């Protein structure tokens, strides 16, 4: 497998992970600023369990990271490229609705 093949496979994996609307919404929020699970629950309107499950998937994939801060964990996006992909896709979707 060539380097480009490996990169294409990793890009396809990224798009699979971004295929869940809740994950896209989480990344939009985290693109603005780091947040706690409680803040993400409030921002998405999803349950704490659902948010935690999606964060685990994204953390395992290396899309988000968490840092302990007191009794909470603060989540943030690991790579600005992912934020750009998500925000650009949303802009594209808005434009195609016009």
Short mmCIF file of C-alpha atoms in Angstrom, two decimals:
data_model
loop_
_atom_site.label_atom_id
_atom_site.label_comp_id
_atom_site.label_asym_id
_atom_site.label_seq_id
_atom_site.Cartn_x
_atom_site.Cartn_y
_atom_site.Cartn_z
CA UNK A 1 0.00 0.00 0.00
CA UNK A 2 1.44 3.38 -0.98
CA UNK A 3 1.50 6.45 1.21
CA UNK A 4 -1.34 7.99 -0.80
CA UNK A 5 -3.38 4.80 -0.40
CA UNK A 6 -2.84 4.93 3.36
CA UNK A 7 -3.83 8.60 3.46
CA UNK A 8 -6.96 7.90 1.40
CA UNK A 9 -7.91 5.07 3.77
CA UNK A 10 -7.42 7.32 6.82
CA UNK A 11 -9.49 10.07 5.17
CA UNK A 12 -12.28 7.58 4.48
CA UNK A 13 -12.17 6.50 8.14
CA UNK A 14 -12.45 10.13 9.20
CA UNK A 15 -15.54 10.59 7.03
CA UNK A 16 -17.09 7.47 8.56
CA UNK A 17 -16.60 8.93 12.02
CA UNK A 18 -18.04 12.27 10.91
CA UNK A 19 -21.11 10.47 9.53
CA UNK A 20 -23.04 10.84 12.79
CA UNK A 21 -24.91 14.17 13.13
CA UNK A 22 -24.28 14.27 16.89
CA UNK A 23 -20.53 14.04 16.29
CA UNK A 24 -20.66 16.85 13.75
CA UNK A 25 -22.58 19.02 16.24
CA UNK A 26 -20.05 18.19 18.97
CA UNK A 27 -17.20 19.19 16.68
CA UNK A 28 -18.92 22.46 15.78
CA UNK A 29 -19.17 23.31 19.47
CA UNK A 30 -15.60 22.23 20.17
CA UNK A 31 -14.37 24.21 17.16
CA UNK A 32 -15.50 27.36 18.96
CA UNK A 33 -13.95 26.50 22.34
CA UNK A 34 -13.06 23.57 24.58
CA UNK A 35 -15.96 22.29 26.67
CA UNK A 36 -16.94 19.90 29.42
CA UNK A 37 -19.34 17.00 28.90
CA UNK A 38 -22.00 19.03 30.71
CA UNK A 39 -21.47 21.94 28.31
CA UNK A 40 -21.67 19.59 25.34
CA UNK A 41 -24.86 18.01 26.67
CA UNK A 42 -26.37 21.46 26.97
CA UNK A 43 -25.11 22.52 23.55
CA UNK A 44 -26.42 19.46 21.73
CA UNK A 45 -29.54 18.68 23.73
CA UNK A 46 -28.39 15.05 23.79
CA UNK A 47 -28.14 12.85 26.86
CA UNK A 48 -24.93 12.67 28.86
CA UNK A 49 -24.61 8.98 27.97
CA UNK A 50 -24.91 9.65 24.23
CA UNK A 51 -22.44 12.56 24.32
CA UNK A 52 -19.94 10.47 26.30
CA UNK A 53 -20.23 7.57 23.84
CA UNK A 54 -19.59 9.83 20.85
CA UNK A 55 -16.70 11.57 22.60
CA UNK A 56 -15.13 8.17 23.31
CA UNK A 57 -15.31 7.23 19.62
CA UNK A 58 -13.78 10.56 18.58
CA UNK A 59 -11.11 10.38 21.28
CA UNK A 60 -10.15 6.85 20.20
CA UNK A 61 -9.89 8.10 16.61
CA UNK A 62 -7.68 10.99 17.73
CA UNK A 63 -10.15 13.69 16.65
CA UNK A 64 -10.67 15.10 20.15
CA UNK A 65 -8.62 15.02 23.31
CA UNK A 66 -9.55 15.48 26.95
CA UNK A 67 -7.66 17.01 29.81
CA UNK A 68 -8.56 16.73 33.46
CA UNK A 69 -9.48 19.98 35.13
CA UNK A 70 -10.47 19.45 38.74
CA UNK A 71 -13.34 16.96 38.80
CA UNK A 72 -14.20 17.51 35.13
CA UNK A 73 -12.61 16.77 31.80
CA UNK A 74 -12.25 19.47 29.17
CA UNK A 75 -12.61 18.30 25.56
CA UNK A 76 -11.04 20.01 22.56
CA UNK A 77 -10.38 19.30 18.89
CA UNK A 78 -6.92 17.84 18.28
CA UNK A 79 -6.48 19.15 14.74
CA UNK A 80 -7.77 22.38 13.20
CA UNK A 81 -8.05 20.56 9.84
CA UNK A 82 -10.95 18.51 11.23
CA UNK A 83 -12.71 21.68 12.35
CA UNK A 84 -12.26 23.18 8.89
CA UNK A 85 -13.64 20.06 7.21
CA UNK A 86 -16.74 20.11 9.41
CA UNK A 87 -17.36 23.85 9.16
CA UNK A 88 -16.76 23.86 5.39
CA UNK A 89 -19.16 20.93 4.93
CA UNK A 90 -21.85 22.78 6.87
CA UNK A 91 -21.32 25.92 4.76
CA UNK A 92 -21.52 23.80 1.62
CA UNK A 93 -24.78 22.24 2.83
CA UNK A 94 -26.25 25.68 3.55
CA UNK A 95 -25.27 26.96 0.10
CA UNK A 96 -26.70 23.94 -1.67
CA UNK A 97 -30.07 24.60 0.00
CA UNK A 98 -30.41 27.99 -1.69
#
